[in-house]
mmCIF file of C-alpha atoms in Angstrom:
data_model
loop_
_atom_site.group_PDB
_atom_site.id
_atom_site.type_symbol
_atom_site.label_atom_id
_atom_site.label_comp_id
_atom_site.label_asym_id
_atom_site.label_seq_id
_atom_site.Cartn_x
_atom_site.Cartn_y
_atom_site.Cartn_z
ATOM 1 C CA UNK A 16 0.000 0.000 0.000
ATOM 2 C CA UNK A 17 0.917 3.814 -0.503
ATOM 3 C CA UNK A 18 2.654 5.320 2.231
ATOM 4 C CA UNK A 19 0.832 7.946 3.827
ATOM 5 C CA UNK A 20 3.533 9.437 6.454
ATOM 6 C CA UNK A 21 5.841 12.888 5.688
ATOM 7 C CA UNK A 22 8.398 12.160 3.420
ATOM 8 C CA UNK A 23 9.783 15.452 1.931
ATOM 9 C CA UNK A 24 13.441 13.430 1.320
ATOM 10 C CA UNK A 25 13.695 13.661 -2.566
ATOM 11 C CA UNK A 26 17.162 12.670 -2.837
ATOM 12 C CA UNK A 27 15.921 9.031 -3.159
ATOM 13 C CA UNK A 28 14.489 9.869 -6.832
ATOM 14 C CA UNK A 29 17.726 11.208 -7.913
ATOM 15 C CA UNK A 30 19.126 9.511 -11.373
ATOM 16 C CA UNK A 31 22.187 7.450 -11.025
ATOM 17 C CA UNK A 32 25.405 8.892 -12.177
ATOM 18 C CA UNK A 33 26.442 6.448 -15.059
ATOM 19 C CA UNK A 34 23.062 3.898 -15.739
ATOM 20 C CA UNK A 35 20.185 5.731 -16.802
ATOM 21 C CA UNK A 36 17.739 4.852 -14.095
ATOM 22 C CA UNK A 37 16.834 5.595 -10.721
ATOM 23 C CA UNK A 38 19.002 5.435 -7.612
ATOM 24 C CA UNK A 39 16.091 3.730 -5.468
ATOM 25 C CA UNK A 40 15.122 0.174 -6.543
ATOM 26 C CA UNK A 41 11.430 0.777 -5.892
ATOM 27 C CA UNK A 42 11.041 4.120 -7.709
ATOM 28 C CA UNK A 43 12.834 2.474 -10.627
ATOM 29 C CA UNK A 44 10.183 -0.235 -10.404
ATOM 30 C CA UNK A 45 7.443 2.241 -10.112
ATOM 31 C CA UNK A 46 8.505 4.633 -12.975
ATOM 32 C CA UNK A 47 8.920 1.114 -14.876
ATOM 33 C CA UNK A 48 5.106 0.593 -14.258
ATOM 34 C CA UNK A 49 4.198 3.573 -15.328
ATOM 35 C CA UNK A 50 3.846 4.888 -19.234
ATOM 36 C CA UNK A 51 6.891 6.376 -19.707
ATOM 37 C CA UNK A 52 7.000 9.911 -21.177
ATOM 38 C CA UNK A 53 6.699 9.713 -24.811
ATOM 39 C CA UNK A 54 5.860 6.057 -24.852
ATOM 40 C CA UNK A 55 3.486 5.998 -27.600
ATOM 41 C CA UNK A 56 6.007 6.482 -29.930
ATOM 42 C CA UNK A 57 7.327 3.400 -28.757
ATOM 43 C CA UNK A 58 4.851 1.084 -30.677
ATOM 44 C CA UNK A 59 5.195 2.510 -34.020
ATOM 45 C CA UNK A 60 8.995 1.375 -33.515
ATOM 46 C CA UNK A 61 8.213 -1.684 -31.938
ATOM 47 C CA UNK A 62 5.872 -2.981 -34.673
ATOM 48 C CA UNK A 63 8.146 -1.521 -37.043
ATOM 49 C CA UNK A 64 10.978 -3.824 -35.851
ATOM 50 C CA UNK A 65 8.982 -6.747 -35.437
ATOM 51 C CA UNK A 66 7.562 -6.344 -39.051
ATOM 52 C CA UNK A 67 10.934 -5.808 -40.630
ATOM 53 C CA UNK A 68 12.380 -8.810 -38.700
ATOM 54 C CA UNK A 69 9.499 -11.285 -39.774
ATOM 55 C CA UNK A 70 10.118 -10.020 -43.453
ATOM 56 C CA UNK A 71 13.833 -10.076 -42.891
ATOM 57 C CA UNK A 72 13.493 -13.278 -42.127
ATOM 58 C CA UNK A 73 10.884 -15.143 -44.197
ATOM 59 C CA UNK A 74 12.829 -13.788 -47.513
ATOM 60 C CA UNK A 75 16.329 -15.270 -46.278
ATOM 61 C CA UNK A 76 15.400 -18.354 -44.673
ATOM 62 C CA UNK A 77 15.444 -21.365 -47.160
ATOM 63 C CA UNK A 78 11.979 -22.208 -48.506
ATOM 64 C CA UNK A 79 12.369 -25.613 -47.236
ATOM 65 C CA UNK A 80 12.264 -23.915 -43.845
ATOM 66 C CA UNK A 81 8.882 -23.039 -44.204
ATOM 67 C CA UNK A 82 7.802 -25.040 -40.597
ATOM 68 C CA UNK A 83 10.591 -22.900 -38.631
ATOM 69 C CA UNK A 84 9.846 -19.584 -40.266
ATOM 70 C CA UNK A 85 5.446 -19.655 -39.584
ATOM 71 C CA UNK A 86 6.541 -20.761 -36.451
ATOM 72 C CA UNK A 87 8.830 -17.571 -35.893
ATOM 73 C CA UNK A 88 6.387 -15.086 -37.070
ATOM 74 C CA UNK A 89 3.959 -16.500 -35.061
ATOM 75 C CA UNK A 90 6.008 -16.169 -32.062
ATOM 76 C CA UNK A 91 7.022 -12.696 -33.107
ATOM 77 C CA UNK A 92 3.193 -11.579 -33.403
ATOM 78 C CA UNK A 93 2.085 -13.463 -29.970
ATOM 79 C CA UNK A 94 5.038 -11.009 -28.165
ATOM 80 C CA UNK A 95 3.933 -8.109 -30.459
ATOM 81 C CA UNK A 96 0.285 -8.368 -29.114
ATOM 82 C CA UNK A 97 1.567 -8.815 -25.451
ATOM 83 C CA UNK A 98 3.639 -5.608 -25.139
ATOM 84 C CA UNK A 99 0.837 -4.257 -27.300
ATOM 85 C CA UNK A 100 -1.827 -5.476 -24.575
ATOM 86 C CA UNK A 101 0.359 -5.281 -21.317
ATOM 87 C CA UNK A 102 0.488 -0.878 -21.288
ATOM 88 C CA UNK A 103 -0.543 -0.554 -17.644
ATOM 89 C CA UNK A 104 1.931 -3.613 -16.268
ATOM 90 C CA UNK A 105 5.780 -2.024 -16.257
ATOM 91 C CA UNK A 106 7.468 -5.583 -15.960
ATOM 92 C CA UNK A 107 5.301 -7.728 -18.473
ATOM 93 C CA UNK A 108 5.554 -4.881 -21.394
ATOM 94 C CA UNK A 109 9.236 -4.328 -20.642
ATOM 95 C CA UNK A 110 9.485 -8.360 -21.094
ATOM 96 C CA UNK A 111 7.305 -8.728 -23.771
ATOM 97 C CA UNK A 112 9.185 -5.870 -25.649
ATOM 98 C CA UNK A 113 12.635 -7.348 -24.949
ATOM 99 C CA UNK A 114 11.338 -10.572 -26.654
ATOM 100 C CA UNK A 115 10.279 -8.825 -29.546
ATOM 101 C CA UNK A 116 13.713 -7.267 -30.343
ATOM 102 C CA UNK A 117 15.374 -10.654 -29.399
ATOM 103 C CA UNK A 118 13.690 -12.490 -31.992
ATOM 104 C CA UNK A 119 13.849 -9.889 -34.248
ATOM 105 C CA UNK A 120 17.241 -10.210 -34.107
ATOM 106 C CA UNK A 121 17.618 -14.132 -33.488
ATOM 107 C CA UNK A 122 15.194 -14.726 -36.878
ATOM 108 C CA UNK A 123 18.019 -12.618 -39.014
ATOM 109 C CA UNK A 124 20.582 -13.655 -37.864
ATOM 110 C CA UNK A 125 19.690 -17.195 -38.146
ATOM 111 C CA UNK A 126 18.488 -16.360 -41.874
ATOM 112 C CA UNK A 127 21.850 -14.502 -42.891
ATOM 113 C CA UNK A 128 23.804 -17.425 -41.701
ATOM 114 C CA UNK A 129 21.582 -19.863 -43.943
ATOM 115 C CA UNK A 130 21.752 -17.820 -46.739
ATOM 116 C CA UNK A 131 24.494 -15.584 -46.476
ATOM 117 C CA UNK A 132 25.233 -14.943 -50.338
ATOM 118 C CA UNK A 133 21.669 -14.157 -51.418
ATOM 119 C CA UNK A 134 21.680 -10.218 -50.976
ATOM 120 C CA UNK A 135 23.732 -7.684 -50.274
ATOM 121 C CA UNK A 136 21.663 -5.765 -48.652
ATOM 122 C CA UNK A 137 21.426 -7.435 -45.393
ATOM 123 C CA UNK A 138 24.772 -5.407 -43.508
ATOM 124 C CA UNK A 139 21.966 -2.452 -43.867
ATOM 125 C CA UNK A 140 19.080 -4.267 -42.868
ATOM 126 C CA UNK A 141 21.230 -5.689 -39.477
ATOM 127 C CA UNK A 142 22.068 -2.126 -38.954
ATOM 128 C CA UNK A 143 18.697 -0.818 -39.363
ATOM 129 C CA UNK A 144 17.581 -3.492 -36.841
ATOM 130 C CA UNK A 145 20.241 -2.460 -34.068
ATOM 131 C CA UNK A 146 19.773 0.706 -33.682
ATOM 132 C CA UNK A 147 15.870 -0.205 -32.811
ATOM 133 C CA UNK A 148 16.550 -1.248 -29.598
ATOM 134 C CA UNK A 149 18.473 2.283 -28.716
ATOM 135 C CA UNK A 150 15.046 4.170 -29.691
ATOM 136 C CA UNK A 151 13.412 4.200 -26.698
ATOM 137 C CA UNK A 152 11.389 0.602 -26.931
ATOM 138 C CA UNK A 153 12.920 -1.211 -24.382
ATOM 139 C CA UNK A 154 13.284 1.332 -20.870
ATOM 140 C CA UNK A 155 16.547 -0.258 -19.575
ATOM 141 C CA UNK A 156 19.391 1.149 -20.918
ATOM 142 C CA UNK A 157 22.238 -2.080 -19.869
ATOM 143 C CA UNK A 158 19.164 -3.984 -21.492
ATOM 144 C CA UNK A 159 19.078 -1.900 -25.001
ATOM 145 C CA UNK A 160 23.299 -2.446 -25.129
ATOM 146 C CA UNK A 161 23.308 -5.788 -23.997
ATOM 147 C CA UNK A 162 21.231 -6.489 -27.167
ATOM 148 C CA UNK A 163 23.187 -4.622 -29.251
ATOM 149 C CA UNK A 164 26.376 -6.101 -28.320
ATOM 150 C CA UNK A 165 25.380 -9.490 -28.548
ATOM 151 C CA UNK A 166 23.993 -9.148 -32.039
ATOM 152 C CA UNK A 167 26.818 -7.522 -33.013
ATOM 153 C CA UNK A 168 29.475 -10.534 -32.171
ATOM 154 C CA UNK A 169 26.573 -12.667 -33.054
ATOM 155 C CA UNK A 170 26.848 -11.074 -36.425
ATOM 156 C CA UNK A 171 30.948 -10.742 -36.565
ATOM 157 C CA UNK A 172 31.001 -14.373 -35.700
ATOM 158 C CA UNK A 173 28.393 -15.035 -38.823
ATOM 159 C CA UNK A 174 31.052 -13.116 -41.314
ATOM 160 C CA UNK A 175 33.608 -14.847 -43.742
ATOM 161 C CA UNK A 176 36.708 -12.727 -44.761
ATOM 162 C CA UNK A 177 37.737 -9.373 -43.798
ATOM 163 C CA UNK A 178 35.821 -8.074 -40.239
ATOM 164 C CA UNK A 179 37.899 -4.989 -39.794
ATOM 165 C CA UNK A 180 35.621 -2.503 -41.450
ATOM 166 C CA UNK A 181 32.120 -4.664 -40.260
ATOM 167 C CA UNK A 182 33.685 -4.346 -37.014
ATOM 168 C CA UNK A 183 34.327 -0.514 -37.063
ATOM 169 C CA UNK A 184 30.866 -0.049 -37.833
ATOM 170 C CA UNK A 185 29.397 -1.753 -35.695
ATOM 171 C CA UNK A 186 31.279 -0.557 -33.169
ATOM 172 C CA UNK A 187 29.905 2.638 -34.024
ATOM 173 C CA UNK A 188 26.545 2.056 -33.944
ATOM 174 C CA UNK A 189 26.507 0.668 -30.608
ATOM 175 C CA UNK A 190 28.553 3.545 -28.909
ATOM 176 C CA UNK A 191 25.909 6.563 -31.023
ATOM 177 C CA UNK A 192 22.956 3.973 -29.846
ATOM 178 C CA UNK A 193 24.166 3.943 -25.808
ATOM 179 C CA UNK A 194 24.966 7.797 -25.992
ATOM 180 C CA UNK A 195 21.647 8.328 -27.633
ATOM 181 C CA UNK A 196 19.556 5.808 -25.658
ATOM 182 C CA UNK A 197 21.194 6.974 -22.227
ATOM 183 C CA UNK A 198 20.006 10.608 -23.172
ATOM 184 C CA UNK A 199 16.748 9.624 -23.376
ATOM 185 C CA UNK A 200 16.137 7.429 -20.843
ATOM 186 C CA UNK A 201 17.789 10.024 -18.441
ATOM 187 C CA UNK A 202 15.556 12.522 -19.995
ATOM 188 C CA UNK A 203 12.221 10.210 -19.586
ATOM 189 C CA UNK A 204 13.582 10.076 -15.897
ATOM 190 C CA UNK A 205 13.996 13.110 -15.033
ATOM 191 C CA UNK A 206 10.668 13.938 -15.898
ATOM 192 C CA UNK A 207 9.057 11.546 -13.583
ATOM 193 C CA UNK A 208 11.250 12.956 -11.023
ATOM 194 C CA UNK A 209 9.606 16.329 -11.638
ATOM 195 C CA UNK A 210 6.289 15.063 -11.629
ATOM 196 C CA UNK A 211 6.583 12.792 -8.723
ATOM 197 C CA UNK A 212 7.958 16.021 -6.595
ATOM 198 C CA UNK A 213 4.855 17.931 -7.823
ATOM 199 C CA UNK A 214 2.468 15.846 -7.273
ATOM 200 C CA UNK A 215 3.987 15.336 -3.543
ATOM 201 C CA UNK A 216 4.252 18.566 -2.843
ATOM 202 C CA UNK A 217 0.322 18.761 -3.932
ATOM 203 C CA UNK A 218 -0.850 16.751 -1.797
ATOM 204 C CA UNK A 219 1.525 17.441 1.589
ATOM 205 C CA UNK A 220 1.722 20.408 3.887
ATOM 206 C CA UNK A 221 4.398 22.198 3.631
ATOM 207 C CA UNK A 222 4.930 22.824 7.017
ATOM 208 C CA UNK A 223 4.616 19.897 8.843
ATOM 209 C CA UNK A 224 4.394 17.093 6.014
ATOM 210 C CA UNK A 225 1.419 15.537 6.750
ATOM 211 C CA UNK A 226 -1.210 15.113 4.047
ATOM 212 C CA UNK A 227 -3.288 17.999 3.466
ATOM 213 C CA UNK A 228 -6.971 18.348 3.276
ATOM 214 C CA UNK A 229 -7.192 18.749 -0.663
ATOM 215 C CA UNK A 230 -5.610 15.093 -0.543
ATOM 216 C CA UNK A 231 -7.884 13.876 2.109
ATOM 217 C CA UNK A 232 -11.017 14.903 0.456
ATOM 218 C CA UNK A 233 -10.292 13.712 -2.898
ATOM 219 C CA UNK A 234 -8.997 10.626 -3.021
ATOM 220 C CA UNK A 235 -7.235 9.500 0.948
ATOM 221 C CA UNK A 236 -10.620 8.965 2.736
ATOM 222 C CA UNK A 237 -12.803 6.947 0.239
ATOM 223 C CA UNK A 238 -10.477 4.840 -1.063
ATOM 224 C CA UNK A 239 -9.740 3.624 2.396
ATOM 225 C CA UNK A 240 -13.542 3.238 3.438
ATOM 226 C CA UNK A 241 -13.742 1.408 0.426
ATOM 227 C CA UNK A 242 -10.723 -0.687 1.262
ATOM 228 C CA UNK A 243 -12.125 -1.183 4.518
ATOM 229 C CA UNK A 244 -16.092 -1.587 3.162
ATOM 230 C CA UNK A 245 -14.929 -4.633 0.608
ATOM 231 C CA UNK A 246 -13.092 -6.726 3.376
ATOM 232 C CA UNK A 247 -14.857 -5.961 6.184
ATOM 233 C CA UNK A 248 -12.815 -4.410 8.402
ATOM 234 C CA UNK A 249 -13.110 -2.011 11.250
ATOM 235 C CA UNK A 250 -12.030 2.181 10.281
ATOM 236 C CA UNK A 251 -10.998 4.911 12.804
ATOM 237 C CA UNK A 252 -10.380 8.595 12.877
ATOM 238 C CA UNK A 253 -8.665 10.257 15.252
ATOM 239 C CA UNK A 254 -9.115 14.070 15.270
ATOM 240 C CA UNK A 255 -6.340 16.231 17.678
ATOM 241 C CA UNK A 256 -6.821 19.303 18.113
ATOM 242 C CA UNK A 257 -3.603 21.714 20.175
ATOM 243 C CA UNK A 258 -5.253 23.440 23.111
ATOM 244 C CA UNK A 259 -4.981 27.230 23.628
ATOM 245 C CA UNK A 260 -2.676 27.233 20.191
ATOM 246 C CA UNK A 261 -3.844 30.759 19.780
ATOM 247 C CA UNK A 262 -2.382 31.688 22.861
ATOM 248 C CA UNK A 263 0.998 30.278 21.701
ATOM 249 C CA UNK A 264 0.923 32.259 18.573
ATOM 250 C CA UNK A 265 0.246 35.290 20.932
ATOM 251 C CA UNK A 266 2.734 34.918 23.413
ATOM 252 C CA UNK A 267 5.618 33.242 21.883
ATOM 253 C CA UNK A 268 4.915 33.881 18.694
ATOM 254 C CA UNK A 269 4.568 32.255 14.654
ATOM 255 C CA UNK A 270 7.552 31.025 14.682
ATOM 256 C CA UNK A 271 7.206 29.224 18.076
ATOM 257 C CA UNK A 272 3.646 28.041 16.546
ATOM 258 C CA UNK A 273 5.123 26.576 14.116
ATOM 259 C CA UNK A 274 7.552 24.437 15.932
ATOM 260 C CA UNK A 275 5.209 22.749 17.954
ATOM 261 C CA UNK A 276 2.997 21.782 14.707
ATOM 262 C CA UNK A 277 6.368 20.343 13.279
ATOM 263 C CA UNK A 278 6.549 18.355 16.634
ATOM 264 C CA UNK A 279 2.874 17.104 17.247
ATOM 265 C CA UNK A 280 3.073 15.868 13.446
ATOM 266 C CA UNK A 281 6.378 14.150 14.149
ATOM 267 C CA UNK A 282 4.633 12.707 17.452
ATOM 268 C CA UNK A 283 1.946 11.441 15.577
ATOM 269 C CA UNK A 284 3.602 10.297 12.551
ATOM 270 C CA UNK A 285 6.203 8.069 15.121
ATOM 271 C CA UNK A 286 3.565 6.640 17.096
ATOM 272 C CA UNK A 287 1.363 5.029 13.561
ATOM 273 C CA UNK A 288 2.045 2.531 11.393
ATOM 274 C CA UNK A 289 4.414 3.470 8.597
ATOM 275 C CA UNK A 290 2.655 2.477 4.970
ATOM 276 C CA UNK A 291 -0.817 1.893 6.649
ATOM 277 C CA UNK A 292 -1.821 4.594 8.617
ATOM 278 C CA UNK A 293 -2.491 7.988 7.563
ATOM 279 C CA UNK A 294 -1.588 12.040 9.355
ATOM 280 C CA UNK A 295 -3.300 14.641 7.836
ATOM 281 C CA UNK A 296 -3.325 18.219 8.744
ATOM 282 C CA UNK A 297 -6.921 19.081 8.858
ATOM 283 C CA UNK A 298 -6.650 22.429 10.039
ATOM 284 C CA UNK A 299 -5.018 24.918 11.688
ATOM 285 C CA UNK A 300 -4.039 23.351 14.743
ATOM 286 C CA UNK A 301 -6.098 19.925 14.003
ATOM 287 C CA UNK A 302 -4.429 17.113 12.923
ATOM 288 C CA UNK A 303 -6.647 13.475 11.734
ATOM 289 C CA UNK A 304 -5.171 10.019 11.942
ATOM 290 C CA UNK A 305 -7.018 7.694 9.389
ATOM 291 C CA UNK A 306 -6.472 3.952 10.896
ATOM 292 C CA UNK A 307 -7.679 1.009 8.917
ATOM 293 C CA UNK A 308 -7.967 -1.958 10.498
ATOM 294 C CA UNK A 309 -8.450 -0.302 13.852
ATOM 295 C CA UNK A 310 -11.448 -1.075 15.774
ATOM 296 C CA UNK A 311 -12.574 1.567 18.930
ATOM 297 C CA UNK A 312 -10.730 -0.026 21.270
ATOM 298 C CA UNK A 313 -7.709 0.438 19.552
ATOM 299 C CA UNK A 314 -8.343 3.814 18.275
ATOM 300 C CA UNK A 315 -8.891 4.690 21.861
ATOM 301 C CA UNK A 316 -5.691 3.225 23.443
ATOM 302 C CA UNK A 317 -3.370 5.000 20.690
ATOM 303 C CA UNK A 318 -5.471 8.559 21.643
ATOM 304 C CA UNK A 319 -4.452 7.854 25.044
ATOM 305 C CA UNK A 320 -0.943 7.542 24.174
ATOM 306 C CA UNK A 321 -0.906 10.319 22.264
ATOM 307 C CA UNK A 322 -2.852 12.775 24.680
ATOM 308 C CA UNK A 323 -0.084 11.667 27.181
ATOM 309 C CA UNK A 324 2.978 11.775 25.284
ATOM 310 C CA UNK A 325 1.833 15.223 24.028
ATOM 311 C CA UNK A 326 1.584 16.255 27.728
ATOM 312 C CA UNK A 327 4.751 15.054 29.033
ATOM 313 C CA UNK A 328 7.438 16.170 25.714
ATOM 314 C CA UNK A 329 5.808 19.110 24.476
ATOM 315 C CA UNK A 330 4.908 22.287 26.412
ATOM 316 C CA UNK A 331 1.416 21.910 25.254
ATOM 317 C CA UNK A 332 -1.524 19.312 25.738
ATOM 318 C CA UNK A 333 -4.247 18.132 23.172
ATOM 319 C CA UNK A 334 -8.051 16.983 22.782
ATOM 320 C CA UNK A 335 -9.239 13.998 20.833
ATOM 321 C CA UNK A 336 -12.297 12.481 19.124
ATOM 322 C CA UNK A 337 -12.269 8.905 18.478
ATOM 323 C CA UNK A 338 -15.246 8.267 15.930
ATOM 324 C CA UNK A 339 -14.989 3.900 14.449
ATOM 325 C CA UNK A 340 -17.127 2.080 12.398
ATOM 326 C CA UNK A 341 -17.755 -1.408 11.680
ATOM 327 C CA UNK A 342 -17.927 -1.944 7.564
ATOM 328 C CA UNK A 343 -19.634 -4.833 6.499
ATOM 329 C CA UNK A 344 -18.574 -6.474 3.106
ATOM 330 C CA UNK A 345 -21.852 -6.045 0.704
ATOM 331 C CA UNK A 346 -23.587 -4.215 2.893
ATOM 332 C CA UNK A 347 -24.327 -0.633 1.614
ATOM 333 C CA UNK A 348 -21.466 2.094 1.835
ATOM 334 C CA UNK A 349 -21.651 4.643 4.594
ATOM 335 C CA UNK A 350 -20.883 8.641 3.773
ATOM 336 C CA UNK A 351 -16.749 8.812 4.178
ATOM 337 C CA UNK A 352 -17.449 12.445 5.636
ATOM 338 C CA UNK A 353 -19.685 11.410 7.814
ATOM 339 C CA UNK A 354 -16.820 9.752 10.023
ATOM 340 C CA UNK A 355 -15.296 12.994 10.092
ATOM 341 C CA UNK A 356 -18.019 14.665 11.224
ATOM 342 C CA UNK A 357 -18.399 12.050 14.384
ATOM 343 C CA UNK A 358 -14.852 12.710 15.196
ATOM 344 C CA UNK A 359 -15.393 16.700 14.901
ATOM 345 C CA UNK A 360 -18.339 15.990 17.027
ATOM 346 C CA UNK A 361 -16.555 14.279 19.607
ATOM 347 C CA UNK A 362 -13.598 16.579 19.580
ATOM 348 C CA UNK A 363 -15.694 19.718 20.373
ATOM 349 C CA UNK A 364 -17.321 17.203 23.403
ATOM 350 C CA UNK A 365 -13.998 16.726 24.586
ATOM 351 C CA UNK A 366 -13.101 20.707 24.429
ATOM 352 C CA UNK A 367 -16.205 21.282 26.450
ATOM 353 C CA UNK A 368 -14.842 18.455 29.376
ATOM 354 C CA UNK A 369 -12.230 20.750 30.084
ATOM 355 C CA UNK A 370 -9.677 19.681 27.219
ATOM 356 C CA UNK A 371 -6.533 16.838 27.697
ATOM 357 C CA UNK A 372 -9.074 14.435 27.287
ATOM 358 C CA UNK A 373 -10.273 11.784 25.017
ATOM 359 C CA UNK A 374 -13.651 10.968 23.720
ATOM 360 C CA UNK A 375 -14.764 8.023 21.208
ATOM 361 C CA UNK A 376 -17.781 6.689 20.171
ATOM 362 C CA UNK A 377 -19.308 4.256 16.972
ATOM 363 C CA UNK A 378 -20.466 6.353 14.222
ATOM 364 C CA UNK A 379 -23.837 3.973 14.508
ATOM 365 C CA UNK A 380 -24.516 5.356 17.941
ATOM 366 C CA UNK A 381 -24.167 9.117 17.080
#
């Protein structure tokens, strides 16, 4: 699941300094799942190669070859219509695309070394075909030149006579293809970098790095009542609010203020679970914890904790409203802001017991 704790550290999307690709394993895997930038224009290439391959090879392979060269089309097409099919899954395109350009490559050279003295055209053809894989169909760089490379001693091995001048060329092609290829993909990188920062610093507070309310609204709250609604599992929200914050903006100051929002949303962040549980600043001074899985009790022993560790490390204390609810799996979906409102409800309840305290209730017996 998504993470939803504060993590303003960007440095972990940076691009590594010699492979094209992502210094963090998982944000390689997730750009790698994602469309990259531009990748429409992959399929044009990709079909182009695994067209020119299949006709490559049906016109130089033998016509008593027949069996072996249906079969290869056929095998070409099936991987054609995978990567074709397989857009929203970053591992099975990247896989089916690789095995495109393999047997692109395989079929030809297996053709040129049956039929070697047929046409002289097929040194243009082979290069035409290697510099494919540089173009931005397959996302891994060491992937694109491992291709390359291997086709190209596949080829050298292949030749009769002089290699010098084959070998030149070749050698060539390969270095323009990773220069070119490594350009790109750093480029295609760089832009999910960008739009991963944006789209974090949309949804966060600046200040204190909790989610904001924008994020909460839109998409946070109902996709984890859903979550919750579809297995049948038990939802709380805890709503804090800072007592007499005003009169630490007064007294001490903004600055002061601030601090002690940066602390109560490092309190809160330490004391949930990290990838399941969710800090949002939902006002001001109000902070909500979304906690799946969490029935009342629970929701009611980690407000405790909270009320008192607020008390004894911070200079200030807190009130809480502890609103639950029970989802059912195919029973109808209740109104995601209406466990909001039960915490806000219970909140103000706890204000009006003389604050420090903790109230919770269901939402079914509000």
């Amino acid at each position: 699941m998504q993470q939803h704790h504060a993590n303003n550290d960007s440095r972990s999307l940076g691009l590594h300094p010699w492979l094209a690709r992502l210094r963090d394993p998982q944000q390689e895997a997730a750009y790698l799942r994602l469309p990259a930038p531009g990748q429409t224009l992959g399929w044009p290439l990709l079909a182009l190669h695994a067209g020119a391959g299949a006709a490559f090879g049906a016109a130089l392979l033998p016509s008593d070859y027949w069996p072996l060269t249906l079969a290869w089309c056929l095998a070409v097409a099936c991987a054609l219509w995978q990567a074709l099919r397989a857009q929203a899954s970053g591992p099975c395109r990247e896989a089916a695309c690789n095995t495109v350009l393999v047997l692109g490559m395989a079929g030809f050279l297996l053709g040129f070394s049956l039929r070697d003295a047929d046409a002289s055209w097929h040194g243009m053809a082979f290069c035409a075909l290697l510099l494919l894989p540089y173009a931005g169909i397959t996302q891994g760089l060491l992937c694109a030149a491992g291709q390359g490379s291997a086709a190209s001693l596949a080829w050298l091995c292949l030749q009769d006579g002089s290699q010098a001048a084959d070998a030149a060329t070749l050698l060539a092609l390969n270095l323009g293809g990773v220069c070119a290829s490594h350009g790109w993909q750093r480029q295609r990188r760089a832009h999910f970098i960008q739009r991963s920062v944006l789209l974090e610093q949309a949804m966060r507070d600046h200040l204190t790095g909790c989610y904001n309310r924008r994020y909460l609204d839109e998409r946070l709250l109902d996709a984890e009542l859903a979550r919750s609604q579809r297995h049948g599992l038990s939802l709380t929200a805890i709503l804090c609010d800072i007592d007499h914050f005003k009169r630490i903006n007064d007294v001490h100051g903004h600055a002061a203020g601030d601090a002690v929002l940066r602390t109560v949303a490092a309190l809160l962040g330490g004391a949930t679970r990290q990838g399941i549980d969710s800090v949002v600043r939902h006002g001001g001074e109000e902070f909500l914890l979304i906690l799946p899985e969490t029935d009342l009790a629970g929701g009611m022993r980690l407000a405790e904790r909270l009320r008192a560790s607020l008390a004894r490390q911070t200079a200030t204390t807190a009130s809480f409203g502890v609103a639950s609810i029970d989802c059912q799996a195919g029973a109808p979906a209740p109104d995601a802001s209406a466990l909001v409102a039960a915490a806000d409800t219970l909140l103000y309840q706890a204000k009006h017991a003389g604050r420090n305290c903790v109230r919770a209730a269901m939402l079914d017996t509000l």
